[in-house]
CSV table of C-alpha atoms and ligand atoms in Angstrom, one decimal:
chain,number,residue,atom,x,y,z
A,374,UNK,CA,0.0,0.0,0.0
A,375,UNK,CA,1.2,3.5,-0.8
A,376,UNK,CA,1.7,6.6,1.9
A,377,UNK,CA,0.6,10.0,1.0
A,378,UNK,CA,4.4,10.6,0.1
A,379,UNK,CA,4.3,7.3,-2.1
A,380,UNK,CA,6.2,5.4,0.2
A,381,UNK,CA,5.3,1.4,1.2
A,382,UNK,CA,3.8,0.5,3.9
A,383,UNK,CA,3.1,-3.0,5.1
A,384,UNK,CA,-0.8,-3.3,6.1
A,385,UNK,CA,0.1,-6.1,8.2
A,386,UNK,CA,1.3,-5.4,11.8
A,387,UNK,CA,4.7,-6.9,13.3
A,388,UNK,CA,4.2,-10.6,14.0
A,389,UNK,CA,4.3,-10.1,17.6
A,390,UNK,CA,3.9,-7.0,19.6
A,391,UNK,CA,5.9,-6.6,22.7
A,392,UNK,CA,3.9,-7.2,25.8
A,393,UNK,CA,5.1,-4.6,28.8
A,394,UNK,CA,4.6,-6.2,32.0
A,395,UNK,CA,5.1,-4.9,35.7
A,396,UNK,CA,4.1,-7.3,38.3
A,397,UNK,CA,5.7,-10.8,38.5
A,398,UNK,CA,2.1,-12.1,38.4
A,399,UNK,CA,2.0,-10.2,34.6
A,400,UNK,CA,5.8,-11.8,33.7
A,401,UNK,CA,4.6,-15.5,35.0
A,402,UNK,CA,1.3,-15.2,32.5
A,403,UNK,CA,3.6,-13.7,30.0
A,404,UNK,CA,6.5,-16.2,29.7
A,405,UNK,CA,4.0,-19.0,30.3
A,406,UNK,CA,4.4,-20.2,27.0
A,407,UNK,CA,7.7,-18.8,25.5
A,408,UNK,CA,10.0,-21.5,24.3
A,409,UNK,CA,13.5,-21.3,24.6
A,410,UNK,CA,13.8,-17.5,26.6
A,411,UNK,CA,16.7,-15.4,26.6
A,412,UNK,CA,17.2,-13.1,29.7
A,413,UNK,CA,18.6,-9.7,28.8
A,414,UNK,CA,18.7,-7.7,32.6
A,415,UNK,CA,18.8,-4.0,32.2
A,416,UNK,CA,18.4,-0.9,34.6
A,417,UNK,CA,17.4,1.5,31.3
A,418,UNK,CA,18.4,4.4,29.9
A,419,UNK,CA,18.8,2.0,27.2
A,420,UNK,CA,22.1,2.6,24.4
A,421,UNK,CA,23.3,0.6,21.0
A,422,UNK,CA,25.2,-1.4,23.9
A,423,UNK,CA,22.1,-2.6,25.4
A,424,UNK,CA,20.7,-3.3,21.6
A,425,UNK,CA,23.5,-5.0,20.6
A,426,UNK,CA,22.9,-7.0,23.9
A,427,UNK,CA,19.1,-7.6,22.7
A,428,UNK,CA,20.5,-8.6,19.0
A,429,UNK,CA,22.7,-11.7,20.3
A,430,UNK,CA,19.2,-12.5,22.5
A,431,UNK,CA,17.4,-12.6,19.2
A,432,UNK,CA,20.4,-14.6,17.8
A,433,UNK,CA,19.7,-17.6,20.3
A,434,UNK,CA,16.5,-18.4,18.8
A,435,UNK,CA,14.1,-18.2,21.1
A,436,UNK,CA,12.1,-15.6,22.9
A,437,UNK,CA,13.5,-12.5,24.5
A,438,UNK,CA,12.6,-11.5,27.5
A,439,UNK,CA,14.5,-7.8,28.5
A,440,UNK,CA,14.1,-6.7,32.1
A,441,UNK,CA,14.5,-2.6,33.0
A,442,UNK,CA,14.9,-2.0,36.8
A,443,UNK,CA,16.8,0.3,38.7
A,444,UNK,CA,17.6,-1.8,41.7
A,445,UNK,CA,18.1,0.2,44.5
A,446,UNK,CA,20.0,-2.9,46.6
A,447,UNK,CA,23.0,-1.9,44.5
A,448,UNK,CA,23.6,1.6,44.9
A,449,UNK,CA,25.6,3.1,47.9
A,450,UNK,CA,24.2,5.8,49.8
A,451,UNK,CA,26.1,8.1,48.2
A,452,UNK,CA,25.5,7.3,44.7
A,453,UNK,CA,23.2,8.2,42.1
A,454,UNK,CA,20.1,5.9,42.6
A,455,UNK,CA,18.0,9.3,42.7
A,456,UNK,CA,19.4,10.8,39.9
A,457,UNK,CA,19.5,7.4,37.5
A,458,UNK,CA,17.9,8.0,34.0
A,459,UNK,CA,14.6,7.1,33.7
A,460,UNK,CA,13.6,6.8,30.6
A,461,UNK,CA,10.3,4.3,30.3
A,462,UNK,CA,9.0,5.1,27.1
A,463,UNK,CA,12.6,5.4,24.9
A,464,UNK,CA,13.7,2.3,26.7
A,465,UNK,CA,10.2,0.4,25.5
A,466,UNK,CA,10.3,1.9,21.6
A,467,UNK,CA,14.0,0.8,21.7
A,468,UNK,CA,13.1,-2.9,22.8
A,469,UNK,CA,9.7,-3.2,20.8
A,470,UNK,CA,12.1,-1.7,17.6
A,471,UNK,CA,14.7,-4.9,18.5
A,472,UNK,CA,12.3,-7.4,18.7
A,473,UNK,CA,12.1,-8.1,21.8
A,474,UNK,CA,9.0,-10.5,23.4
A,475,UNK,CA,8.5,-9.1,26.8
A,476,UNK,CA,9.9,-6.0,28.5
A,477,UNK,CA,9.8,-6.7,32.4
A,478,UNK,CA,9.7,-3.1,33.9
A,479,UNK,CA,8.4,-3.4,37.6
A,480,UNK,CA,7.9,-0.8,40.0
A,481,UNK,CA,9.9,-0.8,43.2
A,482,UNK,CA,6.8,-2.1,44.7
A,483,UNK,CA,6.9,-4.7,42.2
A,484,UNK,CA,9.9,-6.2,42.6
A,485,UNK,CA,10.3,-5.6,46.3
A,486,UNK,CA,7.0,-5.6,47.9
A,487,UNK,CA,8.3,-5.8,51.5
A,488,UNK,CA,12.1,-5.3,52.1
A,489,UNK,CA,14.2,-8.0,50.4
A,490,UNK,CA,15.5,-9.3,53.7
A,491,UNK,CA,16.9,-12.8,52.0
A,492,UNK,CA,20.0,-11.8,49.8
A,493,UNK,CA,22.6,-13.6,48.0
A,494,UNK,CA,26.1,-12.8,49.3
A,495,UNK,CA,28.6,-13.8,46.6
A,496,UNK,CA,32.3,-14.7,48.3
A,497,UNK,CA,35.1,-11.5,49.7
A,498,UNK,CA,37.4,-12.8,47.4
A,499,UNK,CA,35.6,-11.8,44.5
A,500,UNK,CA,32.5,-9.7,45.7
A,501,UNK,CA,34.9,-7.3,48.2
A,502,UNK,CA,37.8,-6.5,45.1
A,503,UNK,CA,37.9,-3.6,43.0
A,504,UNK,CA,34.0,-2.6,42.0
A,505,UNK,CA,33.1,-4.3,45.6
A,506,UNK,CA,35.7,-2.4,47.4
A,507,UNK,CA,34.6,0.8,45.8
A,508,UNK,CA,31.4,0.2,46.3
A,509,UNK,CA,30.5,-1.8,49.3
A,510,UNK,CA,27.6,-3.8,49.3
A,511,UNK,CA,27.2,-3.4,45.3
A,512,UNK,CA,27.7,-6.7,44.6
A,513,UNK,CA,25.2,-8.4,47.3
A,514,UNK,CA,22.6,-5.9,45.5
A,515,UNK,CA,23.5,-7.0,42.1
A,516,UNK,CA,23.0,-11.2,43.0
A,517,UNK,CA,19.7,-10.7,44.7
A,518,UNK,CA,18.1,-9.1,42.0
A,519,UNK,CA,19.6,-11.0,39.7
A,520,UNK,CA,18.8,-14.1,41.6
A,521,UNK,CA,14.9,-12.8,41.8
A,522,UNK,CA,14.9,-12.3,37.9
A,523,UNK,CA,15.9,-15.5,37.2
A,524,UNK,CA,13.0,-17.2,39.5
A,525,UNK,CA,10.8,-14.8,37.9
A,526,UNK,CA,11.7,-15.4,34.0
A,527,UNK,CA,13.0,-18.7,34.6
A,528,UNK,CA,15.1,-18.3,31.6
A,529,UNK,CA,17.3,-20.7,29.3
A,530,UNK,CA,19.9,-18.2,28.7
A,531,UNK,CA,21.1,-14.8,30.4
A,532,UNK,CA,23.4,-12.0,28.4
A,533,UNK,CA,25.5,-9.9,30.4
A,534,UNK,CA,28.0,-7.4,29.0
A,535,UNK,CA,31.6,-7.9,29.0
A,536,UNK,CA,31.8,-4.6,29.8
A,537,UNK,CA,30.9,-5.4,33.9
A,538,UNK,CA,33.4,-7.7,33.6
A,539,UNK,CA,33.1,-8.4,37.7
A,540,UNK,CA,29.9,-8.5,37.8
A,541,UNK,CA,29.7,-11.0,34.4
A,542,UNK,CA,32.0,-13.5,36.6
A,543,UNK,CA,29.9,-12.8,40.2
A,544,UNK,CA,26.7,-14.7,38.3
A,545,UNK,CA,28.5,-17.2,36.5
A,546,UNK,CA,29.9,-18.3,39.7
A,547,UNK,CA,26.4,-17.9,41.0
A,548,UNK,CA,25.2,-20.0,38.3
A,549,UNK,CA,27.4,-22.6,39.0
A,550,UNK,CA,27.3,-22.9,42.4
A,551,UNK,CA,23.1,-22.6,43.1
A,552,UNK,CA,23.4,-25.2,39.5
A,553,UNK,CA,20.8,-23.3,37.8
A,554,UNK,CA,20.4,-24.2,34.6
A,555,UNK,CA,20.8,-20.8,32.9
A,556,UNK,CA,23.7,-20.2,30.0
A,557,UNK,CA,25.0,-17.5,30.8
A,558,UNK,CA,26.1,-15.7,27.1
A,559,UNK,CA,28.9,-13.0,27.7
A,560,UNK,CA,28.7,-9.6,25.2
A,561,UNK,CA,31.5,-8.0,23.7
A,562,UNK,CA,31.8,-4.6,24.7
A,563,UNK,CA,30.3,-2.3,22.3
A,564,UNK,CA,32.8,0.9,21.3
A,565,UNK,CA,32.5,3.6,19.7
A,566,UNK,CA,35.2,4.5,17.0
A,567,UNK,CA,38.0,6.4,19.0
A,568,UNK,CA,37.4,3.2,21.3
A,569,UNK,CA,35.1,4.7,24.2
A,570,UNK,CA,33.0,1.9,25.7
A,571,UNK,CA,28.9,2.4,25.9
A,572,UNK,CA,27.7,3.1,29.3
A,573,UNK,CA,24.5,5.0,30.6
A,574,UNK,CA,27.2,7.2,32.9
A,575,UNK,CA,28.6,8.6,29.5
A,576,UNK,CA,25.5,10.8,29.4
A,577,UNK,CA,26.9,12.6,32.4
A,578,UNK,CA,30.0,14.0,30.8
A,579,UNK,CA,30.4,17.4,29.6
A,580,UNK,CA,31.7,18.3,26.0
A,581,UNK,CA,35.6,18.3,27.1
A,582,UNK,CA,34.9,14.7,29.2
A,583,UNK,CA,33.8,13.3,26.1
A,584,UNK,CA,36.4,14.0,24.0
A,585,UNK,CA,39.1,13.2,26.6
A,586,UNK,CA,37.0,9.7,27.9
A,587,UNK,CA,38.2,7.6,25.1
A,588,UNK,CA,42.0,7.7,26.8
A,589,UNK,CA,40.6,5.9,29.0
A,590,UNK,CA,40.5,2.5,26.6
A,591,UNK,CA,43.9,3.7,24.8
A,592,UNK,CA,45.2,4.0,28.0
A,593,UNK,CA,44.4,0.3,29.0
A,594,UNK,CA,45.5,-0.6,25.5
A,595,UNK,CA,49.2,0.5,25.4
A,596,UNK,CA,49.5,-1.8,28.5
A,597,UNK,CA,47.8,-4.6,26.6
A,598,UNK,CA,50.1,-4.3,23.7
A,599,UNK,CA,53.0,-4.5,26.2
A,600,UNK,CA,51.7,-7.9,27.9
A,601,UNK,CA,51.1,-9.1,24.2
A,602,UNK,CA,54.8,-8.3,22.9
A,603,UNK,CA,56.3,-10.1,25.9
A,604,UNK,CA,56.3,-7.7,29.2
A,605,UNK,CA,55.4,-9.5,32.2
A,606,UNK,CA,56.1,-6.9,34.8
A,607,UNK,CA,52.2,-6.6,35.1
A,608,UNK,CA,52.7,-4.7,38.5
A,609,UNK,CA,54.9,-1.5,36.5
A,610,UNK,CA,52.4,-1.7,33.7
A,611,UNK,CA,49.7,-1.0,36.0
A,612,UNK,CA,51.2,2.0,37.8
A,613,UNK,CA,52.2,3.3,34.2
A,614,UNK,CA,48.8,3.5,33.7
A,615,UNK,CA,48.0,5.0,36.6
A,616,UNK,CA,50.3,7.5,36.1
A,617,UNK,CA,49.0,8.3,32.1
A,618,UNK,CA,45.7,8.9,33.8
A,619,UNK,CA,46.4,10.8,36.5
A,620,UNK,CA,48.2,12.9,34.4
A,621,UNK,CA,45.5,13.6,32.0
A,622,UNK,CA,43.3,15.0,34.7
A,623,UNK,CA,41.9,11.1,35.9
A,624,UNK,CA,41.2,10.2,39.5
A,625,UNK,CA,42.3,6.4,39.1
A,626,UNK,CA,40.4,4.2,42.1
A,627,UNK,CA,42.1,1.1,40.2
A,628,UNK,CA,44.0,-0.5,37.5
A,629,UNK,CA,44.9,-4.1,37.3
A,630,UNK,CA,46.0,-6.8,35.6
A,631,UNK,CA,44.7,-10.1,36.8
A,632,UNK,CA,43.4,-13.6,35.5
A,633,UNK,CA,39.8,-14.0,34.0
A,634,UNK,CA,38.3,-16.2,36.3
A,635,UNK,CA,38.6,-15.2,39.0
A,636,UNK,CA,40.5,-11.7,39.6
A,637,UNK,CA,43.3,-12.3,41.0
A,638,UNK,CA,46.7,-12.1,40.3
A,639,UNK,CA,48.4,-14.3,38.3
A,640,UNK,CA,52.1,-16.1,39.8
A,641,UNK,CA,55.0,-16.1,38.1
A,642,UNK,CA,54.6,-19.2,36.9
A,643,UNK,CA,51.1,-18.8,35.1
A,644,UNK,CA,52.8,-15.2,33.7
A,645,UNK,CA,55.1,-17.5,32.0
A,646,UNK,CA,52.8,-19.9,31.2
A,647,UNK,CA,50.0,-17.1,29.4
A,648,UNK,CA,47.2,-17.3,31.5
A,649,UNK,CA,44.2,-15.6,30.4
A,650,UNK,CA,44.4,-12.3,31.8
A,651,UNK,CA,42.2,-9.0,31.8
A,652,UNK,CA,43.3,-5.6,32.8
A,653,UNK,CA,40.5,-3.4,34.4
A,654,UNK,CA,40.1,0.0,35.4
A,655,UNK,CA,38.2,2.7,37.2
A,656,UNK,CA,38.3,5.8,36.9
A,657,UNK,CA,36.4,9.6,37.5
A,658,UNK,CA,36.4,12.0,34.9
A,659,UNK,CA,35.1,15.6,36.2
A,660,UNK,CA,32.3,13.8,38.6
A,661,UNK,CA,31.8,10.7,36.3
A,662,UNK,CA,32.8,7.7,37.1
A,663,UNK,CA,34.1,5.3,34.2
A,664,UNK,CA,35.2,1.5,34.0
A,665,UNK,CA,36.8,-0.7,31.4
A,666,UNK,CA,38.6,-3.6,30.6
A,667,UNK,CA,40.2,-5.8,28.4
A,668,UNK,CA,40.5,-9.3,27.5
A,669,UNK,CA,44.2,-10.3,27.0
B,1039,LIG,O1,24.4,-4.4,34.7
B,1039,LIG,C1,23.3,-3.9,35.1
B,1039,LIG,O2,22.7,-3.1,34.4
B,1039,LIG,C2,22.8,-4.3,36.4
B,1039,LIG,O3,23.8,-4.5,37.4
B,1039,LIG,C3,21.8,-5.5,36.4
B,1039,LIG,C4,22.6,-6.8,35.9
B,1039,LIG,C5,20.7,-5.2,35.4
B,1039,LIG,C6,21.2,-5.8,37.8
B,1039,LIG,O4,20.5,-4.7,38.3
């Protein structure tokens, strides 16, 4: 059929709309018959990292099922639950415009209808380093909702991004030790061209933060190539690092280098022997603050 301006327009609607649900009651009805579900857990304020999260959803198969809560068990008292982007109706054209089956956005009330006094409390050695450490209590927040999605969606598969590279190896430790039977899919970061990862806190930088936040990732990078050609002083690469950003006008809370699995430092011995490693960092920008990482 032809638009006023000659264009085509299909006169069928999309297969399937997305349903919006906000009570566990409404996600229960809602997933009742989905085959084959991938979980995609979101707090909003949803970016191409978050689609290109929804995109390897659709790629498994199945139904998508995307969740957008801003769980206030994982924010200090000092950080920016009050002030975290909102943004109901964006988030929802975004997901209905990536095919996605149900968006699960419950209210507070929702999701914690008397205080969540049960929590999951994921191990020091790996809850209580770097983002933990920084943020006390973060991680506890981050199982227990994650924990109560997954009884609520019951999904086959969960995505989490690379990019919370701490919190990606918190739940598949979680998974693994509670046995759920959830794959848990990890996403590539998603960059943009000068290298600067997607994140919801990028929003918060000013004109001169954005064009100085890429340095962040180049930063990581030059240490990366380093470890690749052959340097295993992994303890002078980091303070290099810290000293490139500090110099550029960074407050640093960390940079290390570390094994994958489970974040801490490699010996000697499994140096020599190239264990897989990841360098992370934090750091603030003005009164942002930013984290990377990368694979090595
Ligand atoms: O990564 C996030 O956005 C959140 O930590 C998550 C996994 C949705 C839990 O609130």
């Amino acid at each position: 059929m032809l638009r006023e301006d000659n264009s085509v327009f299909s006169t069928h609607p999309p297969e399937t709309e997305m349903k919006i649900v906000h009570t566990i009651e409404e996600l229960h009805a809602a997933v009742r018959d989905l085959k084959n579900i991938t979980l995609v857990p979101t707090m909003g304020n949803l970016h191409d990292g978050h689609i290109s999260l929804m995109r390897l959803a659709k790629q498994q198969g199945g139904a998508v099922v995307a969740s957008v809560f801003v769980n206030r068990l994982q924010f200090g008292p000092n950080e920016d639950f009050d002030t975290y982007p909102r943004t109901f109706q964006a988030d929802a054209d975004k997901l209905e415009k990536a095919g996605v089956d149900v968006m699960f956005a419950p209210s507070e009330k929702d999701m914690y209808p008397v205080p969540q006094e049960y929590r999951v409390t994921p191990p020091d050695s790996l809850a209580n380093i770097l983002e933990g450490y920084f943020r006390p209590g973060f991680f506890n927040g981050v199982a227990t909702v994650v924990m109560k999605l997954f009884c609520a969606v019951r999904p086959d598969n969960a995505i989490f991004g690379k990019k919370d590279y701490q919190q990606l190896m918190i739940i598949r430790r979680m998974v693994e030790q509670f046995a759920l039977p959830i794959k848990i899919i990890a996403a590539e970061i998603h960059r943009g061209e000068n290298g600067l990862a997607m994140s919801s806190r990028n929003g918060y930088l000013s004109k001169e933060e954005l064009a100085e936040a890429p340095n962040l990732y180049k930063t990581l990078k030059v240490a990366v190539d380093k470890v690749r050609a052959g340097n295993k002083d992994i303890d002078a690469l980091e303070k290099e690092a810290m000293d490139t950003l500090k110099a550029r006008g960074w407050k640093p809370d960390y940079v290390t280098i570390c094994r994958q699995y489970n974040l801490q430092k490699p010996t000697a011995e499994e140096l020599a022997k190239g264990e897989p490693l990841v360098i992370l960092v934090a750091a603030t920008i003005g009164s942002t603050r930013l984290i990377d990482n990368i694979e090595i």
